[in-house]
Tab-separated table of N, CA and C in Angstrom:
chain	number	residue	atom	x	y	z
A	9	MET	N	0.851	-1.173	0.000
A	9	MET	CA	0.000	0.000	0.000
A	9	MET	C	0.897	1.236	0.000
A	10	ASN	N	0.872	2.004	-1.077
A	10	ASN	CA	1.691	3.208	-1.179
A	10	ASN	C	0.873	4.478	-1.027
A	11	GLU	N	-0.320	4.498	-1.561
A	11	GLU	CA	-1.201	5.650	-1.493
A	11	GLU	C	-2.095	5.535	-0.262
A	12	PRO	N	-2.483	6.666	0.339
A	12	PRO	CA	-3.400	6.589	1.479
A	12	PRO	C	-4.771	6.094	1.033
A	13	ILE	N	-5.435	5.402	1.914
A	13	ILE	CA	-6.781	4.898	1.653
A	13	ILE	C	-7.768	5.811	2.360
A	14	LEU	N	-8.792	6.270	1.641
A	14	LEU	CA	-9.821	7.119	2.219
A	14	LEU	C	-10.894	6.235	2.850
A	15	ILE	N	-11.128	6.428	4.134
A	15	ILE	CA	-12.169	5.705	4.873
A	15	ILE	C	-13.290	6.684	5.155
A	16	ARG	N	-14.514	6.302	4.775
A	16	ARG	CA	-15.690	7.145	5.006
A	16	ARG	C	-16.565	6.479	6.059
A	17	VAL	N	-17.028	7.268	7.030
A	17	VAL	CA	-17.822	6.730	8.142
A	17	VAL	C	-19.161	7.448	8.202
A	18	ARG	N	-20.239	6.672	8.163
A	18	ARG	CA	-21.601	7.208	8.238
A	18	ARG	C	-22.286	6.726	9.508
A	19	LEU	N	-23.207	7.551	9.992
A	19	LEU	CA	-24.027	7.170	11.139
A	19	LEU	C	-25.407	6.799	10.632
A	20	SER	N	-25.857	5.613	10.996
A	20	SER	CA	-27.185	5.158	10.612
A	20	SER	C	-27.724	4.253	11.708
A	21	THR	N	-28.898	4.550	12.173
A	21	THR	CA	-29.563	3.785	13.236
A	21	THR	C	-28.632	3.494	14.411
A	22	GLN	N	-27.999	4.543	14.916
A	22	GLN	CA	-27.135	4.505	16.095
A	22	GLN	C	-25.895	3.628	15.946
A	23	THR	N	-25.490	3.369	14.701
A	23	THR	CA	-24.278	2.590	14.435
A	23	THR	C	-23.432	3.332	13.407
A	24	TYR	N	-22.162	3.474	13.688
A	24	TYR	CA	-21.226	4.073	12.740
A	24	TYR	C	-20.683	2.962	11.849
A	25	THR	N	-20.771	3.160	10.534
A	25	THR	CA	-20.276	2.174	9.585
A	25	THR	C	-19.185	2.799	8.727
A	26	ALA	N	-18.007	2.202	8.766
A	26	ALA	CA	-16.865	2.662	7.980
A	26	ALA	C	-16.742	1.788	6.738
A	27	SER	N	-16.383	2.407	5.612
A	27	SER	CA	-16.195	1.635	4.391
A	27	SER	C	-15.029	2.186	3.584
A	28	ALA	N	-14.332	1.252	2.940
A	28	ALA	CA	-13.204	1.590	2.052
A	28	ALA	C	-12.717	0.304	1.412
A	29	ALA	N	-12.233	0.410	0.208
A	29	ALA	CA	-11.603	-0.705	-0.498
A	29	ALA	C	-12.462	-1.973	-0.490
A	30	GLY	N	-13.775	-1.800	-0.579
A	30	GLY	CA	-14.673	-2.941	-0.647
A	30	GLY	C	-14.910	-3.650	0.676
A	31	LYS	N	-14.466	-3.074	1.771
A	31	LYS	CA	-14.654	-3.687	3.090
A	31	LYS	C	-15.429	-2.731	3.989
A	32	ARG	N	-16.021	-3.294	5.055
A	32	ARG	CA	-16.784	-2.506	6.012
A	32	ARG	C	-16.499	-2.959	7.427
A	33	ALA	N	-16.687	-2.017	8.359
A	33	ALA	CA	-16.593	-2.327	9.789
A	33	ALA	C	-17.528	-1.357	10.496
A	34	SER	N	-18.033	-1.763	11.657
A	34	SER	CA	-18.956	-0.888	12.365
A	34	SER	C	-18.618	-0.823	13.853
A	35	ALA	N	-19.165	0.224	14.489
A	35	ALA	CA	-18.995	0.407	15.930
A	35	ALA	C	-20.125	1.304	16.411
A	36	THR	N	-20.537	1.118	17.639
A	36	THR	CA	-21.564	1.982	18.211
A	36	THR	C	-20.954	3.074	19.072
A	37	ALA	N	-19.688	2.939	19.446
A	37	ALA	CA	-19.039	3.892	20.349
A	37	ALA	C	-18.730	5.227	19.673
A	38	GLY	N	-18.385	5.218	18.385
A	38	GLY	CA	-18.051	6.463	17.711
A	38	GLY	C	-17.474	6.239	16.332
A	39	HIS	N	-17.349	7.341	15.581
A	39	HIS	CA	-16.844	7.237	14.208
A	39	HIS	C	-15.378	6.840	14.178
A	40	ARG	N	-14.582	7.312	15.121
A	40	ARG	CA	-13.156	6.956	15.156
A	40	ARG	C	-12.989	5.447	15.375
A	41	GLN	N	-13.797	4.883	16.272
A	41	GLN	CA	-13.692	3.451	16.563
A	41	GLN	C	-14.051	2.613	15.334
A	42	ALA	N	-15.050	3.039	14.573
A	42	ALA	CA	-15.400	2.315	13.347
A	42	ALA	C	-14.256	2.374	12.343
A	43	ALA	N	-13.636	3.551	12.200
A	43	ALA	CA	-12.505	3.700	11.278
A	43	ALA	C	-11.325	2.844	11.729
A	44	GLU	N	-11.076	2.795	13.035
A	44	GLU	CA	-9.973	1.965	13.553
A	44	GLU	C	-10.216	0.489	13.288
A	45	ARG	N	-11.449	0.037	13.466
A	45	ARG	CA	-11.762	-1.383	13.205
A	45	ARG	C	-11.544	-1.728	11.737
A	46	LEU	N	-11.933	-0.809	10.840
A	46	LEU	CA	-11.717	-1.058	9.416
A	46	LEU	C	-10.228	-1.034	9.088
A	47	ALA	N	-9.485	-0.113	9.684
A	47	ALA	CA	-8.037	-0.040	9.445
A	47	ALA	C	-7.364	-1.359	9.823
A	48	GLU	N	-7.842	-2.013	10.890
A	48	GLU	CA	-7.292	-3.310	11.295
A	48	GLU	C	-7.530	-4.380	10.234
A	49	LYS	N	-8.627	-4.263	9.498
A	49	LYS	CA	-8.914	-5.218	8.426
A	49	LYS	C	-8.069	-4.951	7.179
A	50	LEU	N	-7.736	-3.679	6.959
A	50	LEU	CA	-7.040	-3.291	5.734
A	50	LEU	C	-5.523	-3.402	5.816
A	51	ALA	N	-4.963	-3.323	7.024
A	51	ALA	CA	-3.503	-3.318	7.153
A	51	ALA	C	-3.080	-4.010	8.441
A	52	GLU	N	-1.859	-4.492	8.441
A	52	GLU	CA	-1.294	-5.110	9.640
A	52	GLU	C	-1.117	-4.053	10.725
A	53	PRO	N	-1.359	-4.392	11.981
A	53	PRO	CA	-1.170	-3.425	13.064
A	53	PRO	C	0.253	-2.869	13.077
A	54	GLY	N	0.365	-1.559	13.265
A	54	GLY	CA	1.662	-0.909	13.330
A	54	GLY	C	2.268	-0.533	11.993
A	55	THR	N	1.619	-0.898	10.887
A	55	THR	CA	2.182	-0.590	9.579
A	55	THR	C	1.579	0.663	8.958
A	56	CYS	N	0.528	1.211	9.571
A	56	CYS	CA	-0.160	2.376	9.023
A	56	CYS	C	-0.560	3.341	10.123
A	57	GLU	N	-0.871	4.582	9.705
A	57	GLU	CA	-1.326	5.613	10.631
A	57	GLU	C	-2.681	6.126	10.156
A	58	LEU	N	-3.650	6.180	11.071
A	58	LEU	CA	-4.995	6.650	10.764
A	58	LEU	C	-5.103	8.120	11.172
A	59	CYS	N	-5.508	8.981	10.223
A	59	CYS	CA	-5.611	10.416	10.486
A	59	CYS	C	-6.992	10.928	10.085
A	60	PHE	N	-7.570	11.782	10.932
A	60	PHE	CA	-8.847	12.403	10.616
A	60	PHE	C	-8.648	13.365	9.455
A	61	ALA	N	-9.535	13.303	8.451
A	61	ALA	CA	-9.388	14.128	7.254
A	61	ALA	C	-10.533	15.120	7.075
A	62	GLY	N	-11.443	15.209	8.042
A	62	GLY	CA	-12.512	16.193	7.955
A	62	GLY	C	-13.883	15.566	7.810
A	63	ILE	N	-14.872	16.443	7.592
A	63	ILE	CA	-16.257	16.006	7.461
A	63	ILE	C	-16.769	16.430	6.099
A	64	ASP	N	-17.391	15.509	5.400
A	64	ASP	CA	-17.994	15.776	4.096
A	64	ASP	C	-19.451	16.179	4.352
A	65	ASN	N	-19.763	17.456	4.142
A	65	ASN	CA	-21.108	17.977	4.398
A	65	ASN	C	-21.925	18.197	3.133
A	66	ARG	N	-21.568	17.546	2.048
A	66	ARG	CA	-22.310	17.772	0.806
A	66	ARG	C	-23.784	17.431	0.949
A	67	ASP	N	-24.093	16.404	1.721
A	67	ASP	CA	-25.486	16.051	2.005
A	67	ASP	C	-25.731	16.373	3.476
A	68	PRO	N	-26.404	17.497	3.789
A	68	PRO	CA	-26.576	17.911	5.182
A	68	PRO	C	-27.305	16.880	6.044
A	69	ALA	N	-28.098	16.047	5.449
A	69	ALA	CA	-28.829	15.030	6.210
A	69	ALA	C	-27.928	13.872	6.617
A	70	ARG	N	-26.803	13.700	5.920
A	70	ARG	CA	-25.897	12.573	6.190
A	70	ARG	C	-24.452	13.022	6.149
A	71	ALA	N	-23.999	13.673	7.173
A	71	ALA	CA	-22.591	14.073	7.243
A	71	ALA	C	-21.724	12.818	7.314
A	72	VAL	N	-20.601	12.852	6.644
A	72	VAL	CA	-19.695	11.715	6.590
A	72	VAL	C	-18.355	12.125	7.186
A	73	HIS	N	-17.889	11.386	8.190
A	73	HIS	CA	-16.562	11.613	8.757
A	73	HIS	C	-15.560	10.883	7.864
A	74	CYS	N	-14.484	11.565	7.516
A	74	CYS	CA	-13.482	10.989	6.626
A	74	CYS	C	-12.150	10.820	7.359
A	75	TYR	N	-11.509	9.708	7.101
A	75	TYR	CA	-10.190	9.412	7.655
A	75	TYR	C	-9.308	8.948	6.510
A	76	LYS	N	-8.012	9.121	6.668
A	76	LYS	CA	-7.054	8.581	5.702
A	76	LYS	C	-6.129	7.634	6.441
A	77	LEU	N	-5.887	6.502	5.806
A	77	LEU	CA	-4.982	5.485	6.336
A	77	LEU	C	-3.687	5.583	5.545
A	78	TYR	N	-2.627	6.086	6.202
A	78	TYR	CA	-1.325	6.291	5.556
A	78	TYR	C	-0.380	5.166	5.933
A	79	PRO	N	0.388	4.669	4.958
A	79	PRO	CA	1.422	3.674	5.295
A	79	PRO	C	2.555	4.330	6.060
A	80	ASN	N	3.100	3.637	7.030
A	80	ASN	CA	4.273	4.134	7.758
A	80	ASN	C	5.498	3.992	6.870
A	81	PRO	N	6.377	4.994	6.848
A	81	PRO	CA	7.602	4.863	6.035
A	81	PRO	C	8.486	3.746	6.581
A	82	GLN	N	9.071	3.010	5.704
A	82	GLN	CA	9.916	1.860	6.090
A	82	GLN	C	11.350	2.281	6.213
């Protein structure tokens, strides 16, 4: 993985669902926790860094929290 992966997290029926690269993960505790669970599926622990990238407000009814998963330099 050389390019960062964009993870998008939506809130629906009291559950945060993160999606990226054809995979999904969910959490009820918060959007960060959902993104972290998905990051664990996408990369080996310790090989990447998860960073908050802002909120996509294009649809005011469904704000999307965005994160980027960056590879750690070797």
